[in-house]
Amino acid sequence: MDGNKTVEFKAQKRPLIKRITSTSEFSVFVALVILIIAMSFASPVFMTPTNIFNVLNQISRYGIIAVGMSLIIISGGIDLSVGYVVGITACYCAYFSSEAVNMPWPVVLIVILLMGAAIGLVNGLIVTRLNIVPFIVTLAMGKILSGATLLLTQGRPIFFNSYLSLLGGGYIGAVPVAVIVMFLAVVAGTVFTTKTLTGRNIYAIGNNERAATLSGIKVNKLKCLTYVITSTLCALCGIIVAGNLGSADAALGKNYETDVIAAVVIGGVAMSGGEGTVWGSLIGAAIMGILKNAFVLLGVSAYWQSIVIGIVIVAAVALDSFRTASADKVHKENAERIAKESARQAKDK
């Protein structure tokens, strides 16, 4: 009996280990570890607590938004307006908190988060109700928000002093508050996608939207929800960025969409939808942050950052396409095998 139990236990453990090591998140995590080890040898400053917290602080703004972007891409969509949402919410946060308006900080917090949620709701409704491609909708929304931000700021920075600055510039001990907010967002996103029916239904939509609709899933509502969550997180990020600087201008949030999408794709979320994890996106954001930090520590020209990050994005997407094609081939072979077996059994009868 004991021997049988031991054999059975090992048989159960091996597939679990194989499943873990075969995931895209595991391979990305290994790449992150290798990158950390390489940088620890390349620069003696890299592993110092000051630099580590600096890197975490830098990636927090991308990591927070990546939680929402993961949901959108898993559902089969995309959002190119995230950087502009950060910009306009940061500027309105500074404006409402400035001496000219001087709104109470709790009111400002609620108003800014609601503003982000409203922008996401508009994006979601246009995508679902008017059936317009998310790429076009969010690109247009980004242009609208960019113009609105310029109208508010008139091209000048807005300075402010508020308790909201603690979200971007505050510390609990040696840990930046923004880093704590990022990890809380990642934990909440992971629980939402893995432990709730709504989160699992988002994967179902990304895998096969028609099948999800026929099974009774409220596809349009869930798609809207992903855009609302993402823009709300962008608003939170806008508050953090403005608080870190003590001011805001129209340039804030520029190119955030590129870095966030890169982090999500590097983290193993499939651009075709239906696959990926929130915590994988955090690993992707960490890789992006360490790469940028490496250029600074090694004294490499900042112009190379865009080139290297572009190469990394292409490599990640190519890997995703290869992985998807391999999975499709396996599914097709399994389907053909099952069909042949069914035909053989029917012939034998």
XYZ file of N, CA, C and O in Angstrom, residues 156-336:
724
model
N 2.020 74.655 -19.977
C 2.824 74.988 -18.801
C 2.590 73.966 -17.692
O 1.482 73.431 -17.562
N 3.593 73.711 -16.864
C 3.395 72.773 -15.744
C 2.503 73.373 -14.664
O 2.473 74.597 -14.469
N 1.770 72.502 -13.970
C 0.908 72.917 -12.866
C 1.516 72.363 -11.576
O 1.652 71.149 -11.421
N 1.868 73.255 -10.646
C 2.491 72.844 -9.388
C 1.435 72.734 -8.299
O 0.434 73.458 -8.297
N 1.659 71.808 -7.365
C 0.707 71.640 -6.275
C 1.390 71.026 -5.064
O 2.494 70.495 -5.156
N 0.722 71.114 -3.943
C 1.214 70.513 -2.706
C 0.017 69.893 -1.994
O -0.906 70.600 -1.585
N 0.008 68.551 -1.894
C -1.149 67.846 -1.346
C -0.695 66.548 -0.698
O 0.397 66.027 -0.989
N -1.541 66.022 0.183
C -1.261 64.714 0.777
C -1.231 63.612 -0.274
O -0.650 62.543 -0.042
N -1.856 63.856 -1.426
C -1.824 62.871 -2.504
C -0.404 62.638 -3.016
O -0.123 61.614 -3.633
N 0.481 63.608 -2.755
C 1.872 63.450 -3.181
C 2.537 62.254 -2.509
O 3.524 61.711 -3.022
N 1.987 61.837 -1.369
C 2.557 60.686 -0.663
C 2.448 59.407 -1.484
O 3.267 58.501 -1.337
N 1.430 59.319 -2.347
C 1.293 58.122 -3.185
C 2.458 57.984 -4.154
O 2.876 56.870 -4.485
N 2.973 59.114 -4.619
C 4.070 59.066 -5.581
C 5.434 59.278 -4.968
O 6.426 58.730 -5.448
N 5.505 60.084 -3.902
C 6.802 60.421 -3.322
C 6.994 59.964 -1.897
O 8.049 60.216 -1.309
N 5.996 59.279 -1.320
C 6.092 58.844 0.065
C 6.793 57.510 0.219
O 6.922 56.733 -0.737
N 7.229 57.235 1.443
C 7.916 55.980 1.765
C 7.341 55.398 3.050
O 6.938 56.134 3.959
N 7.288 54.081 3.100
C 7.009 53.378 4.350
C 8.280 52.628 4.698
O 8.594 51.590 4.105
N 9.034 53.185 5.636
C 10.376 52.678 5.865
C 11.250 53.056 4.683
O 11.343 54.221 4.314
N 11.865 52.042 4.064
C 12.692 52.293 2.882
C 11.941 51.999 1.590
O 12.471 52.211 0.497
N 10.689 51.525 1.707
C 9.927 51.097 0.532
C 9.037 52.227 0.029
O 8.232 52.775 0.801
N 9.141 52.594 -1.255
C 8.252 53.620 -1.803
C 6.790 53.169 -1.758
O 6.492 51.994 -2.008
N 5.903 54.100 -1.440
C 4.473 53.783 -1.384
C 3.988 53.280 -2.739
O 3.142 52.379 -2.817
N 4.512 53.846 -3.827
C 4.094 53.439 -5.169
C 4.367 51.961 -5.424
O 3.591 51.283 -6.107
N 5.460 51.453 -4.875
C 5.804 50.035 -5.040
C 4.798 49.156 -4.304
O 4.363 48.116 -4.809
N 4.406 49.587 -3.113
C 3.402 48.844 -2.354
C 2.075 48.830 -3.096
O 1.403 47.787 -3.181
N 1.706 49.967 -3.664
C 0.460 50.055 -4.445
C 0.524 49.107 -5.639
O -0.452 48.422 -5.958
N 1.678 49.047 -6.299
C 1.841 48.157 -7.446
C 1.630 46.699 -7.056
O 0.880 45.967 -7.723
N 2.260 46.268 -5.971
C 2.123 44.870 -5.551
C 0.695 44.561 -5.122
O 0.188 43.464 -5.381
N 0.029 45.508 -4.484
C -1.374 45.308 -4.115
C -2.242 45.149 -5.358
O -3.149 44.310 -5.403
N -1.954 45.967 -6.387
C -2.713 45.878 -7.636
C -2.485 44.534 -8.323
O -3.426 43.924 -8.850
N -1.242 44.052 -8.303
C -0.922 42.766 -8.928
C -1.608 41.620 -8.188
O -2.168 40.705 -8.806
N -1.568 41.665 -6.857
C -2.228 40.622 -6.061
C -3.736 40.627 -6.332
O -4.348 39.561 -6.535
N -4.343 41.823 -6.332
C -5.780 41.924 -6.597
C -6.120 41.408 -7.992
O -7.110 40.686 -8.182
N -5.281 41.761 -8.979
C -5.518 41.299 -10.345
C -5.367 39.801 -10.480
O -6.125 39.146 -11.205
N -4.386 39.235 -9.782
C -4.182 37.786 -9.826
C -5.354 37.045 -9.200
O -5.838 36.046 -9.751
N -5.812 37.526 -8.051
C -6.966 36.904 -7.397
C -8.204 37.018 -8.289
O -8.973 36.060 -8.430
N -8.380 38.175 -8.898
C -9.544 38.399 -9.754
C -9.563 37.436 -10.944
O -10.608 36.868 -11.281
N -8.414 37.250 -11.590
C -8.369 36.411 -12.786
C -8.377 34.918 -12.499
O -8.793 34.125 -13.339
N -7.917 34.530 -11.316
C -7.790 33.093 -11.024
C -8.861 32.551 -10.091
O -9.164 31.359 -10.125
N -9.432 33.416 -9.258
C -10.349 32.932 -8.228
C -11.805 33.361 -8.422
O -12.674 32.937 -7.655
N -12.084 34.184 -9.415
C -13.460 34.629 -9.621
C -13.987 34.150 -10.970
O -13.218 33.987 -11.931
N -15.291 33.947 -11.035
C -15.911 33.517 -12.283
C -15.784 34.592 -13.355
O -15.539 34.293 -14.530
N -15.911 35.852 -12.947
C -15.784 36.957 -13.907
C -14.412 36.962 -14.545
O -14.276 37.133 -15.764
N -13.375 36.773 -13.740
C -12.021 36.749 -14.270
C -11.791 35.608 -15.233
O -11.162 35.774 -16.288
N -12.312 34.430 -14.896
C -12.150 33.277 -15.796
C -12.936 33.468 -17.087
O -12.520 32.994 -18.157
N -14.059 34.166 -17.000
C -14.853 34.427 -18.203
C -14.122 35.344 -19.182
O -14.340 35.273 -20.392
N -13.255 36.212 -18.659
C -12.451 37.078 -19.535
C -11.534 36.229 -20.410
O -11.354 36.510 -21.610
N -10.974 35.170 -19.839
C -10.156 34.241 -20.638
C -11.014 33.556 -21.692
O -10.568 33.356 -22.834
N -12.225 33.187 -21.323
C -13.122 32.518 -22.267
C -13.432 33.416 -23.461
O -13.476 32.959 -24.605
N -13.618 34.705 -23.202
C -13.881 35.653 -24.295
C -12.689 35.733 -25.228
O -12.839 35.741 -26.449
N -11.494 35.809 -24.664
C -10.294 35.890 -25.491
C -10.036 34.630 -26.291
O -9.531 34.687 -27.413
N -10.393 33.480 -25.732
C -10.197 32.215 -26.441
C -11.162 32.058 -27.610
O -10.772 31.664 -28.707
N -12.426 32.331 -27.366
C -13.439 32.181 -28.411
C -14.650 33.024 -28.020
O -15.473 32.610 -27.216
N -14.732 34.219 -28.603
C -15.798 35.148 -28.221
C -17.180 34.613 -28.570
O -18.130 34.766 -27.791
N -17.294 33.985 -29.706
C -18.598 33.456 -30.123
C -19.063 32.343 -29.172
O -20.227 32.314 -28.752
N -18.143 31.454 -28.840
C -18.489 30.373 -27.914
C -18.851 30.928 -26.538
O -19.764 30.431 -25.871
N -18.143 31.980 -26.113
C -18.448 32.607 -24.830
C -19.847 33.218 -24.836
O -20.592 33.108 -23.862
N -20.205 33.835 -25.953
C -21.546 34.428 -26.080
C -22.620 33.353 -26.021
O -23.636 33.497 -25.322
N -22.405 32.259 -26.744
C -23.390 31.173 -26.778
C -23.526 30.479 -25.427
O -24.581 29.924 -25.112
N -22.466 30.537 -24.621
C -22.523 29.895 -23.302
C -23.154 30.793 -22.236
O -23.231 30.412 -21.069
N -23.582 31.976 -22.633
C -24.288 32.855 -21.711
C -23.442 33.914 -21.042
O -23.938 34.655 -20.189
N -22.182 34.021 -21.415
C -21.320 35.052 -20.831
C -21.684 36.415 -21.421
O -21.861 36.552 -22.625
N -21.789 37.419 -20.569
C -22.118 38.778 -21.019
C -20.844 39.436 -21.541
O -20.157 40.171 -20.832
N -20.569 39.159 -22.795
C -19.296 39.545 -23.402
C -19.097 41.052 -23.383
O -18.047 41.557 -22.967
N -20.086 41.800 -23.834
C -19.939 43.253 -23.931
C -19.693 43.900 -22.572
O -18.871 44.809 -22.440
N -20.406 43.439 -21.567
C -20.230 44.001 -20.226
C -18.833 43.717 -19.682
O -18.205 44.596 -19.067
N -18.344 42.514 -19.915
C -17.013 42.167 -19.422
C -15.923 42.928 -20.172
O -14.925 43.339 -19.585
N -16.120 43.123 -21.472
C -15.154 43.917 -22.235
C -15.116 45.348 -21.713
O -14.036 45.935 -21.530
N -16.290 45.925 -21.477
C -16.351 47.273 -20.903
C -15.645 47.318 -19.551
O -14.930 48.274 -19.243
N -15.838 46.267 -18.766
C -15.224 46.209 -17.442
C -13.703 46.259 -17.536
O -13.047 46.949 -16.735
N -13.125 45.560 -18.505
C -11.667 45.561 -18.640
C -11.139 46.959 -18.966
O -10.098 47.372 -18.449
N -11.859 47.706 -19.795
C -11.430 49.068 -20.127
C -11.608 50.005 -18.938
O -10.773 50.898 -18.705
N -12.681 49.827 -18.186
C -12.912 50.653 -16.999
C -11.817 50.412 -15.961
O -11.257 51.357 -15.393
N -11.484 49.138 -15.715
C -10.436 48.810 -14.749
C -9.102 49.406 -15.184
O -8.376 50.012 -14.377
N -8.777 49.274 -16.450
C -7.492 49.768 -16.956
C -7.378 51.282 -16.821
O -6.369 51.801 -16.332
N -8.404 52.011 -17.234
C -8.346 53.475 -17.153
C -8.369 53.967 -15.707
O -7.765 54.995 -15.395
N -9.044 53.240 -14.831
C -9.021 53.602 -13.413
C -7.618 53.433 -12.844
O -7.131 54.280 -12.077
N -6.946 52.349 -13.221
C -5.561 52.148 -12.795
C -4.642 53.211 -13.400
O -3.678 53.639 -12.758
N -4.945 53.637 -14.624
C -4.173 54.729 -15.244
C -4.343 56.017 -14.440
O -3.383 56.781 -14.259
N -5.569 56.274 -13.975
C -5.824 57.464 -13.155
C -5.038 57.394 -11.853
O -4.457 58.396 -11.396
N -5.009 56.210 -11.245
C -4.215 56.019 -10.035
C -2.741 56.274 -10.321
O -2.040 56.926 -9.526
N -2.284 55.799 -11.456
C -0.898 56.020 -11.865
C -0.638 57.505 -12.118
O 0.436 58.020 -11.810
N -1.637 58.207 -12.672
C -1.505 59.643 -12.893
C -1.290 60.390 -11.587
O -0.466 61.315 -11.501
N -2.038 59.998 -10.552
C -1.865 60.604 -9.230
C -0.461 60.331 -8.692
O 0.196 61.208 -8.130
N 0.010 59.102 -8.890
C 1.339 58.714 -8.402
C 2.435 59.504 -9.109
O 3.357 60.031 -8.476
N 2.327 59.607 -10.426
C 3.349 60.321 -11.200
C 3.364 61.798 -10.830
O 4.435 62.396 -10.624
N 2.182 62.406 -10.741
C 2.106 63.820 -10.371
C 2.635 64.039 -8.960
O 3.356 65.007 -8.687
N 2.296 63.114 -8.045
C 2.764 63.236 -6.671
C 4.267 63.093 -6.550
O 4.907 63.744 -5.720
N 4.847 62.251 -7.380
C 6.292 62.051 -7.356
C 7.043 63.312 -7.777
O 8.109 63.620 -7.260
N 6.453 64.057 -8.727
C 7.095 65.262 -9.243
C 6.664 66.526 -8.511
O 7.361 67.538 -8.554
N 5.484 66.479 -7.865
C 4.943 67.688 -7.253
C 4.391 68.639 -8.280
O 4.092 69.802 -7.988
N 4.220 68.158 -9.509
C 3.687 68.970 -10.600
C 3.238 68.044 -11.725
O 3.486 66.832 -11.687
N 2.585 68.618 -12.718
C 2.147 67.830 -13.877
C 2.124 68.728 -15.106
O 1.835 69.927 -15.013
N 2.442 68.144 -16.255
C 2.341 68.876 -17.519
C 1.871 67.933 -18.610
O 1.672 66.737 -18.384
N 1.686 68.461 -19.789
C 1.094 67.694 -20.886
C 1.982 66.577 -21.388
O 1.515 65.682 -22.104
N 3.266 66.590 -21.012
C 4.190 65.549 -21.492
C 4.117 64.280 -20.654
O 4.639 63.243 -21.066
N 3.476 64.332 -19.496
C 3.397 63.151 -18.638
C 2.607 62.039 -19.312
O 1.582 62.281 -19.948
N 3.085 60.817 -19.160
C 2.410 59.656 -19.746
C 2.823 59.355 -21.168
O 2.366 58.370 -21.746
N 3.704 60.173 -21.724
C 4.121 59.974 -23.111
C 4.824 58.632 -23.272
O 5.710 58.285 -22.494
N 4.393 57.855 -24.261
C 4.959 56.540 -24.604
C 4.704 55.465 -23.550
O 5.297 54.383 -23.623
N 3.845 55.741 -22.583
C 3.539 54.713 -21.592
C 2.915 53.481 -22.240
O 3.160 52.352 -21.811
N 2.071 53.720 -23.265
C 1.387 52.578 -23.891
C 2.383 51.590 -24.485
O 2.188 50.369 -24.396
N 3.480 52.101 -25.051
C 4.495 51.218 -25.631
C 5.159 50.363 -24.554
O 5.293 49.141 -24.696
N 5.552 51.008 -23.462
C 6.233 50.282 -22.388
C 5.304 49.283 -21.705
O 5.721 48.171 -21.349
N 4.042 49.666 -21.513
C 3.096 48.775 -20.840
C 2.788 47.558 -21.713
O 2.798 46.414 -21.240
N 2.507 47.783 -22.989
C 2.223 46.663 -23.892
C 3.445 45.755 -24.002
O 3.321 44.519 -24.019
N 4.631 46.363 -24.055
C 5.859 45.560 -24.107
C 5.984 44.694 -22.861
O 6.305 43.505 -22.948
N 5.713 45.272 -21.678
C 5.806 44.514 -20.431
C 4.818 43.352 -20.419
O 5.150 42.234 -20.005
N 3.607 43.606 -20.901
C 2.565 42.575 -20.904
C 2.923 41.440 -21.865
O 2.798 40.259 -21.524
N 3.396 41.800 -23.051
C 3.749 40.781 -24.050
C 4.973 39.991 -23.605
O 5.008 38.763 -23.710
N 5.977 40.700 -23.083
C 7.174 40.008 -22.581
C 6.791 39.067 -21.445
O 7.350 37.972 -21.297
N 5.796 39.471 -20.642
C 5.360 38.662 -19.520
C 4.541 37.447 -19.878
O 4.113 36.701 -18.984
N 4.302 37.217 -21.177
C 3.647 35.985 -21.601
C 2.179 36.085 -21.951
O 1.543 35.071 -22.242
N 1.610 37.299 -21.957
C 0.220 37.446 -22.372
C 0.155 37.406 -23.902
O 0.850 38.161 -24.575
N -0.677 36.508 -24.428
C -0.761 36.322 -25.874
C -1.530 37.469 -26.518
O -2.614 37.838 -26.054
N -0.967 38.063 -27.565
C -1.642 39.156 -28.268
C -2.934 38.687 -28.928
O -3.824 39.488 -29.203
N -3.042 37.380 -29.170
C -4.252 36.827 -29.768
C -5.367 36.660 -28.737
O -6.507 36.382 -29.084
N -5.037 36.830 -27.452
C -6.034 36.760 -26.399
C -6.177 35.383 -25.789
O -5.748 34.375 -26.357
N -6.787 35.335 -24.596
C -7.113 34.068 -23.964
C -6.002 33.396 -23.197
O -6.190 32.318 -22.636
N -4.837 34.023 -23.113
C -3.701 33.373 -22.452
C -2.815 34.407 -21.779
O -2.590 35.490 -22.326
N -2.314 34.072 -20.600
C -1.403 34.962 -19.888
C -1.840 35.165 -18.452
O -2.931 34.760 -18.048
N -0.975 35.807 -17.666
C -1.268 36.054 -16.260
C -0.873 37.476 -15.888
O -0.012 38.087 -16.532
N -1.493 37.977 -14.835
C -1.173 39.313 -14.343
C 0.236 39.346 -13.758
O 1.000 40.280 -14.008
N 0.579 38.305 -12.976
C 1.907 38.319 -12.365
C 3.008 38.151 -13.407
O 4.136 38.624 -13.224
N 2.684 37.507 -14.531
C 3.646 37.424 -15.619
C 3.951 38.803 -16.186
O 5.092 39.109 -16.543
N 2.915 39.654 -16.249
C 3.114 41.025 -16.733
C 4.020 41.812 -15.795
O 4.789 42.674 -16.237
N 3.940 41.519 -14.498
C 4.834 42.173 -13.537
C 6.283 41.783 -13.816
O 7.183 42.636 -13.742
N 6.508 40.521 -14.146
C 7.864 40.083 -14.498
C 8.339 40.815 -15.749
O 9.490 41.251 -15.839
N 7.436 40.957 -16.727
C 7.774 41.701 -17.935
C 8.134 43.143 -17.629
O 9.090 43.694 -18.190
N 7.371 43.779 -16.724
C 7.666 45.155 -16.332
C 9.015 45.235 -15.627
O 9.776 46.197 -15.815
N 9.341 44.207 -14.829
C 10.627 44.179 -14.136
C 11.780 44.089 -15.134
O 12.814 44.759 -14.978
N 11.603 43.269 -16.165
C 12.646 43.158 -17.200
C 12.842 44.498 -17.899
O 13.979 44.943 -18.134
N 11.725 45.173 -18.223
C 11.821 46.490 -18.859
C 12.570 47.472 -17.949
O 13.437 48.230 -18.400
N 12.216 47.470 -16.662
C 12.843 48.399 -15.733
C 14.324 48.141 -15.555
O 15.128 49.083 -15.500
N 14.699 46.866 -15.475
C 16.112 46.524 -15.301
C 16.914 46.880 -16.553
O 18.057 47.358 -16.459
N 16.336 46.670 -17.725
C 17.024 47.042 -18.960
C 17.300 48.542 -19.000
O 18.408 48.982 -19.343
N 16.302 49.346 -18.626
C 16.491 50.800 -18.627
C 17.526 51.209 -17.591
O 18.347 52.102 -17.830
N 17.479 50.573 -16.421
C 18.452 50.858 -15.374
C 19.856 50.458 -15.804
O 20.832 51.148 -15.483
N 19.945 49.365 -16.562
C 21.249 48.882 -17.024
C 21.921 49.909 -17.941
O 23.137 50.128 -17.862
N 21.132 50.544 -18.794
C 21.703 51.550 -19.692
C 22.304 52.708 -18.907
O 23.362 53.239 -19.278
N 21.633 53.093 -17.833
C 22.132 54.197 -17.014
C 23.404 53.790 -16.281
O 24.410 54.515 -16.297
N 23.379 52.623 -15.642
C 24.529 52.180 -14.850
C 25.750 51.891 -15.711
O 26.883 52.118 -15.284
N 25.517 51.386 -16.910
C 26.643 51.027 -17.785
C 27.077 52.175 -18.680
O 28.008 52.026 -19.481
N 26.379 53.307 -18.563
C 26.771 54.482 -19.331
C 26.503 54.376 -20.820
O 27.175 55.031 -21.625
N 25.507 53.570 -21.185
C 25.153 53.412 -22.598
C 24.219 54.556 -23.005
O 23.371 54.988 -22.216
N 24.380 55.034 -24.215
C 23.557 56.135 -24.702
C 22.070 55.804 -24.615
O 21.642 54.688 -24.909
N 21.287 56.790 -24.202
C 19.842 56.600 -24.065
C 19.185 56.309 -25.402
O 18.091 55.737 -25.442
N 19.827 56.689 -26.495
C 19.254 56.429 -27.819
C 19.127 54.937 -28.100
O 18.290 54.512 -28.889
N 19.992 54.154 -27.441
C 19.937 52.707 -27.650
C 18.763 52.067 -26.933
O 18.409 50.930 -27.226
N 18.189 52.771 -25.968
C 17.071 52.200 -25.219
C 15.915 51.829 -26.139
O 15.384 50.721 -26.082
N 15.532 52.765 -26.998
C 14.405 52.515 -27.903
C 14.701 51.359 -28.848
O 13.827 50.533 -29.134
N 15.961 51.288 -29.314
C 16.336 50.218 -30.246
C 16.235 48.860 -29.557
O 15.617 47.924 -30.082
N 16.839 48.762 -28.377
C 16.852 47.478 -27.668
C 15.443 47.073 -27.256
O 15.039 45.912 -27.417
N 14.664 48.020 -26.725
C 13.294 47.704 -26.303
C 12.444 47.283 -27.501
O 11.634 46.354 -27.422
N 12.656 47.947 -28.644
C 11.940 47.551 -29.860
C 12.281 46.126 -30.271
O 11.398 45.344 -30.643
N 13.564 45.777 -30.188
C 13.997 44.412 -30.522
C 13.375 43.403 -29.558
O 12.919 42.329 -29.960
N 13.348 43.770 -28.263
C 12.767 42.875 -27.257
C 11.277 42.653 -27.522
O 10.774 41.527 -27.405
N 10.571 43.713 -27.906
C 9.136 43.587 -28.208
C 8.912 42.646 -29.386
O 8.056 41.755 -29.348
N 9.693 42.853 -30.467
C 9.552 41.994 -31.654
C 9.852 40.547 -31.297
O 9.140 39.626 -31.715
N 10.908 40.336 -30.494
C 11.276 38.976 -30.103
C 10.173 38.334 -29.267
O 9.837 37.158 -29.449
N 9.570 39.120 -28.361
C 8.499 38.594 -27.510
C 7.270 38.229 -28.329
O 6.645 37.179 -28.124
N 6.908 39.098 -29.275
C 5.746 38.824 -30.121
C 6.011 37.626 -31.024
O 5.132 36.787 -31.249
N 7.247 37.542 -31.558
C 7.606 36.400 -32.399
C 7.529 35.100 -31.607
O 7.032 34.074 -32.100
N 8.017 35.134 -30.367
C 7.944 33.961 -29.509
C 6.500 33.583 -29.215
O 6.137 32.406 -29.205
N 5.670 34.612 -28.995
C 4.246 34.376 -28.748
C 3.592 33.730 -29.961
O 2.804 32.794 -29.836
N 3.913 34.224 -31.158
C 3.351 33.657 -32.387
C 3.800 32.210 -32.572
O 3.002 31.345 -32.954
N 5.077 31.945 -32.285
C 5.593 30.587 -32.407
C 4.909 29.657 -31.414
O 4.524 28.533 -31.756
N 4.728 30.145 -30.176
C 4.077 29.335 -29.157
C 2.618 29.058 -29.518
O 2.125 27.946 -29.354
N 1.932 30.071 -30.051
C 0.535 29.903 -30.459
C 0.416 28.918 -31.609
O -0.475 28.063 -31.623
N 1.338 29.054 -32.590
C 1.312 28.147 -33.734
C 1.576 26.707 -33.297
O 0.933 25.765 -33.780
N 2.501 26.517 -32.358
C 2.807 25.174 -31.858
C 1.616 24.581 -31.126
O 1.284 23.405 -31.284
N 0.942 25.429 -30.312
C -0.235 24.959 -29.575
C -1.364 24.589 -30.545
O -2.042 23.569 -30.365
N -1.553 25.413 -31.577
C -2.588 25.114 -32.572
C -2.290 23.802 -33.295
O -3.204 23.020 -33.589
N -1.007 23.562 -33.575
C -0.620 22.329 -34.253
C -0.914 21.116 -33.375
O -1.434 20.100 -33.860
N -0.611 21.246 -32.078
C -0.881 20.148 -31.145
C -2.377 19.883 -31.054
O -2.832 18.734 -31.079
N -3.181 20.954 -30.952
C -4.638 20.801 -30.872
C -5.190 20.137 -32.141
O -6.083 19.286 -32.067
N -4.638 20.542 -33.272
C -5.091 19.970 -34.537
C -4.748 18.484 -34.622
O -5.574 17.664 -35.049
N -3.528 18.140 -34.197
C -3.118 16.733 -34.223
C -3.972 15.903 -33.279
O -4.365 14.779 -33.610
N -4.278 16.456 -32.100
C -5.125 15.741 -31.145
C -6.535 15.541 -31.691
O -7.137 14.473 -31.526
N -7.050 16.594 -32.349
C -8.385 16.498 -32.924
C -8.434 15.446 -34.024
O -9.392 14.654 -34.118
N -7.400 15.430 -34.868
C -7.343 14.433 -35.938
C -7.217 13.022 -35.357
O -7.841 12.080 -35.864
